[in-house]
Short mmCIF file of C-alpha atoms and ligand atoms in Angstrom, two decimals:
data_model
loop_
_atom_site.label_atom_id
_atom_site.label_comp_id
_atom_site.label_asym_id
_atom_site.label_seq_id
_atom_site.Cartn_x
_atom_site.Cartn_y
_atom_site.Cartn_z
CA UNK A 1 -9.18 -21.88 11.45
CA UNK A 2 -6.23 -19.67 10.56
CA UNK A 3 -6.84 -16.05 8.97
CA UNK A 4 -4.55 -13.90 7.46
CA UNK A 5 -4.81 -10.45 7.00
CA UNK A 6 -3.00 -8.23 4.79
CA UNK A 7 -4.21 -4.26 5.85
CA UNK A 8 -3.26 -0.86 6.06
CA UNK A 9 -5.17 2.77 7.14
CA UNK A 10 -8.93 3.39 8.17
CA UNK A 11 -10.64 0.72 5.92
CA UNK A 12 -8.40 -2.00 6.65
CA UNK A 13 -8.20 -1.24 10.60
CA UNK A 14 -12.40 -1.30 10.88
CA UNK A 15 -12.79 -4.61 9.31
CA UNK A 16 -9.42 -5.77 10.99
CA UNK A 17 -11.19 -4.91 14.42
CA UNK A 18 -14.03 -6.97 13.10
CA UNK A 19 -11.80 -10.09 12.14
CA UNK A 20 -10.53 -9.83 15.63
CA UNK A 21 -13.87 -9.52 17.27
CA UNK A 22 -15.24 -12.94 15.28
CA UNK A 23 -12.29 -15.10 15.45
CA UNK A 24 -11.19 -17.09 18.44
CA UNK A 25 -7.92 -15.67 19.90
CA UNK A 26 -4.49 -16.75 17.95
CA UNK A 27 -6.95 -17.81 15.07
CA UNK A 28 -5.71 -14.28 13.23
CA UNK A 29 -2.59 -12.61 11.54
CA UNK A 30 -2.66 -9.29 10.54
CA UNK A 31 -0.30 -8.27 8.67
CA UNK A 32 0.06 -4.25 8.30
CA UNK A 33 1.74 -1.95 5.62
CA UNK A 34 4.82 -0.01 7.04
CA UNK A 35 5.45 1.92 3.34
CA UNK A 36 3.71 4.81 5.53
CA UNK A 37 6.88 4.42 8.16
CA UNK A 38 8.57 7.47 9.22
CA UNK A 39 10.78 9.41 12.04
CA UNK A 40 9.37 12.52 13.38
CA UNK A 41 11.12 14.43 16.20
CA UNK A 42 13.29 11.12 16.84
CA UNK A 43 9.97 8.99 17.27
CA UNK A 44 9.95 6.08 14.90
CA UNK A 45 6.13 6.48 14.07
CA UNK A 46 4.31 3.08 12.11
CA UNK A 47 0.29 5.04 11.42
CA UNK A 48 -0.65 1.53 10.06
CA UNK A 49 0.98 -0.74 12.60
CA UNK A 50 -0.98 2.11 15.17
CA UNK A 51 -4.53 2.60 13.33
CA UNK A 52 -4.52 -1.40 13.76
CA UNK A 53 -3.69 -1.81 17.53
CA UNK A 54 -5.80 0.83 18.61
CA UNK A 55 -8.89 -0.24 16.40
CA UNK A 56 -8.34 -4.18 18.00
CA UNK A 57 -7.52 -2.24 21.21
CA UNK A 58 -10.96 0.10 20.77
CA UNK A 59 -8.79 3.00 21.74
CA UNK A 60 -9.21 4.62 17.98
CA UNK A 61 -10.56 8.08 17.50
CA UNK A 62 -13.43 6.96 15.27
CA UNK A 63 -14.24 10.26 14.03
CA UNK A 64 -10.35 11.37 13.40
CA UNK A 65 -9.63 8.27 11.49
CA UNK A 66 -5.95 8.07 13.33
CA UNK A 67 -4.49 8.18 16.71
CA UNK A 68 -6.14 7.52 19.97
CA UNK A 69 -9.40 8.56 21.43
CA UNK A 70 -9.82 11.59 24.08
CA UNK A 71 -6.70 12.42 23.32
CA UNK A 72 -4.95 15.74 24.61
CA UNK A 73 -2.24 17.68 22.54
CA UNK A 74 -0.34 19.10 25.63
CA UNK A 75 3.00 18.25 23.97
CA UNK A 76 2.49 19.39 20.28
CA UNK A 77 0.86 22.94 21.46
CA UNK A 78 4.24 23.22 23.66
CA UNK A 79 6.22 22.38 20.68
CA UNK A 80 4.11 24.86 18.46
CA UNK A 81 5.28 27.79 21.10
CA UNK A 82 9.27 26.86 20.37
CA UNK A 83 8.17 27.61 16.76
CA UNK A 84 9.01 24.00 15.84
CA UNK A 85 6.86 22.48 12.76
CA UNK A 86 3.22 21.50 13.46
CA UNK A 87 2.21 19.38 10.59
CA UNK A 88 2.29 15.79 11.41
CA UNK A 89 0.57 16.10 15.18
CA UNK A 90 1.23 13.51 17.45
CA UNK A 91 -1.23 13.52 20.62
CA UNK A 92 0.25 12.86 24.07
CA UNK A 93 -0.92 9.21 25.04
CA UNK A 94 0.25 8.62 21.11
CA UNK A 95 3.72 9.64 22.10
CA UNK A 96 3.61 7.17 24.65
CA UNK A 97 3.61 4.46 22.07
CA UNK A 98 6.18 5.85 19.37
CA UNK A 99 8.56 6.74 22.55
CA UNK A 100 8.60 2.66 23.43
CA UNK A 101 8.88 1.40 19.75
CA UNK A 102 11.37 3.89 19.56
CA UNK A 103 13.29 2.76 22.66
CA UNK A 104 13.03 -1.15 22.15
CA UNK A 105 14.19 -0.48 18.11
CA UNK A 106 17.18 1.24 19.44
CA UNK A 107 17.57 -1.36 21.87
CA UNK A 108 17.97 -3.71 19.42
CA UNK A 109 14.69 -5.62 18.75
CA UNK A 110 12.64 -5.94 15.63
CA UNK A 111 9.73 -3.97 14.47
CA UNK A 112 7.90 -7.39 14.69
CA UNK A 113 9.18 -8.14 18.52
CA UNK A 114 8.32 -4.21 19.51
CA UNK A 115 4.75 -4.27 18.04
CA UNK A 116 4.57 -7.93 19.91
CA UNK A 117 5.56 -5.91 23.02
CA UNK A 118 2.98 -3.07 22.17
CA UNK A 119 0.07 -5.01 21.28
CA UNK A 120 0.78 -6.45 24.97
CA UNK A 121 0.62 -3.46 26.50
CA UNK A 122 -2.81 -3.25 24.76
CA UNK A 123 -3.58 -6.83 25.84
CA UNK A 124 -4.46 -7.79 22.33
CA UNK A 125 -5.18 -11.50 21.50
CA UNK A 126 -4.37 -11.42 17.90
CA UNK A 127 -1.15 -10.74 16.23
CA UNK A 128 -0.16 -7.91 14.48
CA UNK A 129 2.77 -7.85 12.31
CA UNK A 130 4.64 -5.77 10.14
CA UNK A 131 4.44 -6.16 6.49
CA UNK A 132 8.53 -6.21 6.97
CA UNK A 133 11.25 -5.52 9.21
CA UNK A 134 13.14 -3.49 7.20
CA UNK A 135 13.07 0.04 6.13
CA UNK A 136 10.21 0.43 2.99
CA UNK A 137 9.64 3.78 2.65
CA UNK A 138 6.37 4.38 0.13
CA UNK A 139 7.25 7.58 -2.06
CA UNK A 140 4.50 9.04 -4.18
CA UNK A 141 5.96 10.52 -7.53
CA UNK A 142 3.48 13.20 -8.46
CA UNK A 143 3.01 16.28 -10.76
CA UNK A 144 5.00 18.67 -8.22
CA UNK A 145 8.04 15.88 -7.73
CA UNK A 146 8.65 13.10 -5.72
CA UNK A 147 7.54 13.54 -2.60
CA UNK A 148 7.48 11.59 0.76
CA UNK A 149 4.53 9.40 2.08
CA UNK A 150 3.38 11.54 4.67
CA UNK A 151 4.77 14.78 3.10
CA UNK A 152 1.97 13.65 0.21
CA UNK A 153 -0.86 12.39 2.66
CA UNK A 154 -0.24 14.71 5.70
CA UNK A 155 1.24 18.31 4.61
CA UNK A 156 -0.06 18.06 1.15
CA UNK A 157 -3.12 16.81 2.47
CA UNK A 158 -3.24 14.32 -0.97
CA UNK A 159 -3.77 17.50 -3.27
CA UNK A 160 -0.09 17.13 -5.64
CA UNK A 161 -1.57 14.51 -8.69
CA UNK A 162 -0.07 11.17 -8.60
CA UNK A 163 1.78 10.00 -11.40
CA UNK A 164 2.55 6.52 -9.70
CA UNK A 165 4.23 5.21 -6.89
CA UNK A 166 7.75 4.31 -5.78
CA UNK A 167 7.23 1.66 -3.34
CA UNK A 168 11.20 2.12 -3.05
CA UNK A 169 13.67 -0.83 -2.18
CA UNK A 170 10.68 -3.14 -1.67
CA UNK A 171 11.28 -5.41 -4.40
CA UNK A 172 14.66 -6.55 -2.43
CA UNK A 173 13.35 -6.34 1.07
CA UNK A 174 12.10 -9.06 2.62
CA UNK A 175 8.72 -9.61 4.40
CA UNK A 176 9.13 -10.08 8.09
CA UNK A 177 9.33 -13.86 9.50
CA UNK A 178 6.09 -13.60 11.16
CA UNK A 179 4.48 -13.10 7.66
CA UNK A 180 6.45 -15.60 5.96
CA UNK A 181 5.59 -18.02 8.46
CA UNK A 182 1.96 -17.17 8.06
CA UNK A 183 1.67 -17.16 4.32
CA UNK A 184 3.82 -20.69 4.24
CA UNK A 185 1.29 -21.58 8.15
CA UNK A 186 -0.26 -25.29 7.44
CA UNK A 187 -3.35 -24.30 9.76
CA UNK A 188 -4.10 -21.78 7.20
CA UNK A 189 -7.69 -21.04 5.92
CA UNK A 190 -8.00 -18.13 3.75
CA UNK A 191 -6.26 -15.07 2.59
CA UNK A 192 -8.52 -11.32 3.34
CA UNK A 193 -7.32 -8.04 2.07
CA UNK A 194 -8.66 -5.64 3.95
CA UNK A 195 -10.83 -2.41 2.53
CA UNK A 196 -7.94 -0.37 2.70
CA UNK A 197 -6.34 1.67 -0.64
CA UNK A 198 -4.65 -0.75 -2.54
CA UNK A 199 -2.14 1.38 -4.29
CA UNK A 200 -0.75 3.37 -1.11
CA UNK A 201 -1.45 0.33 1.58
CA UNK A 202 -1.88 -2.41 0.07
CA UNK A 203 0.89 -2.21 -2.94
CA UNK A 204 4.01 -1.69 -0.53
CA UNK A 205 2.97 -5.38 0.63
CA UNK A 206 2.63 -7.30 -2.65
CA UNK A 207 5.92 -5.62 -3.59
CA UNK A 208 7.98 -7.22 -0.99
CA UNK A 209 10.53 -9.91 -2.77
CA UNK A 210 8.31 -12.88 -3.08
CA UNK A 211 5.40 -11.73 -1.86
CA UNK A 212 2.96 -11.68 -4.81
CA UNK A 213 4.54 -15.08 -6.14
CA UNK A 214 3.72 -16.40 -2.50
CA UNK A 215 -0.04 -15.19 -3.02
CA UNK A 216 -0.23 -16.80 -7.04
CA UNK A 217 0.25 -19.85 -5.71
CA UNK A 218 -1.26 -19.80 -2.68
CA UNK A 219 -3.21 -23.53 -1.87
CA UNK A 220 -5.86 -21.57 -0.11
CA UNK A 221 -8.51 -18.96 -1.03
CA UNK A 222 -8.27 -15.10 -0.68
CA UNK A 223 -10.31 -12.33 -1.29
CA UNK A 224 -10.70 -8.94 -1.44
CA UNK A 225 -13.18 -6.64 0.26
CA UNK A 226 -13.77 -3.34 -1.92
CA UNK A 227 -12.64 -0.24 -0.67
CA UNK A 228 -14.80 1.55 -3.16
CA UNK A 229 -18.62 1.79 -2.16
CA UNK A 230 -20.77 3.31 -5.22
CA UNK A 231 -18.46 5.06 -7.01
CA UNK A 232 -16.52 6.72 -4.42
CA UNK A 233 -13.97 5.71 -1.48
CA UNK A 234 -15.50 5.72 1.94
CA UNK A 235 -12.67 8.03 2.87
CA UNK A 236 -8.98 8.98 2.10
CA UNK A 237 -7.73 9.64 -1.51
CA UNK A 238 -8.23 6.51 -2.86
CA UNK A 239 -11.30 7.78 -5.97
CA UNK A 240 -8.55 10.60 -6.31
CA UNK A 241 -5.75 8.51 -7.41
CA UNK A 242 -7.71 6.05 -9.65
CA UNK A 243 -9.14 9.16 -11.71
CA UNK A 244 -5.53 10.53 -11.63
CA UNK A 245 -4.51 7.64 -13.36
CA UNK A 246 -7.53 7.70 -16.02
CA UNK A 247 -9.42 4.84 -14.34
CA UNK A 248 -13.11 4.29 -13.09
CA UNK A 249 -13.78 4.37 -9.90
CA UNK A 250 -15.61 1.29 -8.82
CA UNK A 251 -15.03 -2.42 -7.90
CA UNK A 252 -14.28 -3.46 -10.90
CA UNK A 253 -10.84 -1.51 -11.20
CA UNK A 254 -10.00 -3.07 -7.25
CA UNK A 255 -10.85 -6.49 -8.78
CA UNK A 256 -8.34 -5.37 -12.16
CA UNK A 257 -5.63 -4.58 -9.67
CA UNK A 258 -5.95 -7.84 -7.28
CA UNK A 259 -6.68 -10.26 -10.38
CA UNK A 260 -4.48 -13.74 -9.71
CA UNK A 261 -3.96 -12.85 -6.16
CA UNK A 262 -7.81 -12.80 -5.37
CA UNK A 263 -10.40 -15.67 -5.98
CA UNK A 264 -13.36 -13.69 -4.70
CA UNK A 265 -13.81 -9.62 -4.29
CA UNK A 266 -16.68 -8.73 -1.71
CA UNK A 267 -18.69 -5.81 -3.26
CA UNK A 268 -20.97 -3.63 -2.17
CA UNK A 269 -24.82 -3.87 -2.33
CA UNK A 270 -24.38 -0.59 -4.06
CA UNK A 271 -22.55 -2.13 -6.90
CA UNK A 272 -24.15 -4.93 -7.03
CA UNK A 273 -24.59 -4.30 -10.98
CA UNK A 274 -20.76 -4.56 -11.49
CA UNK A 275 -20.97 -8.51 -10.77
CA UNK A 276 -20.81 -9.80 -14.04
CA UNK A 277 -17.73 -7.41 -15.30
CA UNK A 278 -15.69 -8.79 -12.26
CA UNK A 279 -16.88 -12.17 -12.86
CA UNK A 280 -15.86 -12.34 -16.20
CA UNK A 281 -11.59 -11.36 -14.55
CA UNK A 282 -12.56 -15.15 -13.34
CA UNK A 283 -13.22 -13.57 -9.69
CA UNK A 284 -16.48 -14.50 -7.72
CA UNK A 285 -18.39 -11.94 -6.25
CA UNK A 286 -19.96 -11.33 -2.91
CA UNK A 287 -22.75 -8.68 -2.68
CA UNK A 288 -22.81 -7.37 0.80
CA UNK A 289 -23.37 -4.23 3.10
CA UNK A 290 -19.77 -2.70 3.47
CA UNK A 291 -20.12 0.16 5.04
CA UNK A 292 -18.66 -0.15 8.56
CA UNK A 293 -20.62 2.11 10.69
CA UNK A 294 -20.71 0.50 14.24
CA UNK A 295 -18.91 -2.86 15.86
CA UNK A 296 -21.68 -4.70 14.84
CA UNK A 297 -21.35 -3.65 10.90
CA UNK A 298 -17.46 -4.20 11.10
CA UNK A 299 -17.96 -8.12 12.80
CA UNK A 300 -20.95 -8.44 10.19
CA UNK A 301 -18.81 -7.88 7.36
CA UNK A 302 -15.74 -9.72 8.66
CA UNK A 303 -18.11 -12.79 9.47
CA UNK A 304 -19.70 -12.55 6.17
CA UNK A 305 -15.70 -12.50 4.15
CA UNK A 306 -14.78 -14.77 5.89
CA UNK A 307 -17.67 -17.30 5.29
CA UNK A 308 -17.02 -16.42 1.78
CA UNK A 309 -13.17 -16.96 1.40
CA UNK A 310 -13.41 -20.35 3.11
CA UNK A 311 -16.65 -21.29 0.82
CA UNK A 312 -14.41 -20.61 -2.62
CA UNK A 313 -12.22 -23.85 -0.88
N1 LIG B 401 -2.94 12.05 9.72
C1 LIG B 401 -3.25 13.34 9.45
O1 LIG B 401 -4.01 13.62 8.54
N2 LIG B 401 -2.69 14.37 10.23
C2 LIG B 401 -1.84 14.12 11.25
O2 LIG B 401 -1.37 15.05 11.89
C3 LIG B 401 -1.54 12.75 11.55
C4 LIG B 401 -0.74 12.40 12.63
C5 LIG B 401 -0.53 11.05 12.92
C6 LIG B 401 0.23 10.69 14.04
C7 LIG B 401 0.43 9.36 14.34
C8 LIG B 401 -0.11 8.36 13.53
O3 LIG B 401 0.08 7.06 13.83
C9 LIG B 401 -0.87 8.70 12.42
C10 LIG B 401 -1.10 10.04 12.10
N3 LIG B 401 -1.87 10.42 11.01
C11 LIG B 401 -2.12 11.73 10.74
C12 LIG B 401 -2.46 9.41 10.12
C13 LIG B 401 -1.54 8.84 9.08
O4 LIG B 401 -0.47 9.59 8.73
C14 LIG B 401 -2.25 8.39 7.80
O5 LIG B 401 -3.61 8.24 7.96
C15 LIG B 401 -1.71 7.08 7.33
O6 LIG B 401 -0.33 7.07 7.15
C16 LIG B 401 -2.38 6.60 6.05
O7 LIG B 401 -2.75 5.32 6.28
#
């Protein structure tokens, strides 16, 4: 059975780890936002593309929510003392990976063949792709101007209010082979969108030139797992932005902003009592425990989607 994947930031890399951990190797495609994309200091640095590999890799910093576990910030504190900027930190074993992304882009290859070479390095079994292999840089338009992804999410620290988002050139870049090929794969079983925020991760995806008609008509099932976990996000901005933009925050307004690309939304037991008002957007629901604490919580759930997704067939 063939799985694909579509994730971005801390949600979508825990129950991407579990997807790797219950699926047999080359059984899953992951295929990771890049909207977040930026250079700092020369480095090309992909957060997604990195949260992903080091959660599959178990190499994450947990706790952080980004970068790599036990790191040490020898580099940035030396950088501090030439007065240079401070606000985007990049740990030391971190630099290791945006200096050889960096080096085989210039080189010439892909952002698809240089996270193949990374994920490697990590001796990962899965694949990890990028949502594309061109340049789709996610800017947030918000009540203090337009600002840069991680000028927003980093330096801002999410507090501007979001008055929508500007997922850029998007619409007329393509998604990378290795997704095309997996959307279009005949092995194919089902479709999982990851917990992660759908308007800042998931969004630069389903913008990509055809992309969300790919998912209408896809000939198998997809769903959703719910980022939102009794009325709040388990972490990030995500309950932020949907009151910013005069919605409720629960299930029901993930399942509103998936409907035709989803054919089942896995809630939590939490919200179990929002069934019926996502089942009546012709989505069916899956009550579940989705709070990943632990590897075994993160496998549980992805078993548990999974088994759900390829019921709907
Ligand atoms: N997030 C932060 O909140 N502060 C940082 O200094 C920071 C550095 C960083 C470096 C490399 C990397 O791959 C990710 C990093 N992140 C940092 C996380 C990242 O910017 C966001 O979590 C994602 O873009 C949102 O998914």
């Amino acid at each position: 059975m063939m799985i694909l994947a579509l994730a971005g930031g801390v949600g979508g890399a825990r129950l991407a780890s579990g997807l790797a951990e219950c699926s047999a190797p080359g059984t899953l495609m992951l295929v990771v936002n890049t909207g977040d994309d930026f250079v700092h200091y020369g480095l090309h640095i992909s957060p997604d593309l990195d949260s992903v590999m080091y959660a599959l890799a178990d190499r994450n910093d947990e706790e952080r929510g980004w970068g790599l576990r036990g790191e040490t910030w020898r580099c940035m504190q030396a950088l501090e003392k030439l007065g240079a900027d401070a606000w985007f930190r990049l740990g030391d074993q971190d630099i290791a990976t945006h200096l050889l992304r960096t080096t085989l882009l210039s080189d010439g290859a892909s952002l698809t063949e240089a996270t193949r070479a990374l994920c490697q390095g990590f001796g990962l079994a899965h694949t990890i792709m990028p949502m594309s292999d061109q340049a789709v840089p996610t800017r947030i338009r918000t009540d203090e101007g337009l600002l840069d992804f991680q000028d927003y999410f980093v330096r801002r620290q999410c507090s501007p209010r979001i008055l929508g988002m500007d997922y850029g050139a998007a619409a007329c870049a393509q998604p990378s082979v290795a997704f095309q090929h997996g959307l279009q794969a005949p092995d194919l079983e089902a479709i999982v969108f990851c917990p992660s925020n759908p308007y800042l991760s998931i969004g630069p995806i389903l913008e990509l030139a055809g992309v969300r008609d790919g998912l209408r008509t896809r000939r198998v099932p997809a769903v959703a797992v719910s980022p939102i976990i009794g009325g709040s996000a388990v972490k990030g901005p995500l309950a932020k932005i949907i009151t910013e933009q005069g919605m409720k925050v629960g299930p029901a307004t993930i399942a509103r902003y998936y409907a035709g690309l989803i054919d089942g939304l896995v809630i939590d037991l939490q919200d179990a009592a929002c069934r019926s008002e996502i089942e009546d957007l012709g989505i069916r629901v899956c009550v579940a425990q989705t709070m990943m604490t632990d590897r075994q919580s993160r496998a549980a759930l992805a078993r548990q989607t999974v088994n759900f997704a390829t019921g709907l067939n």
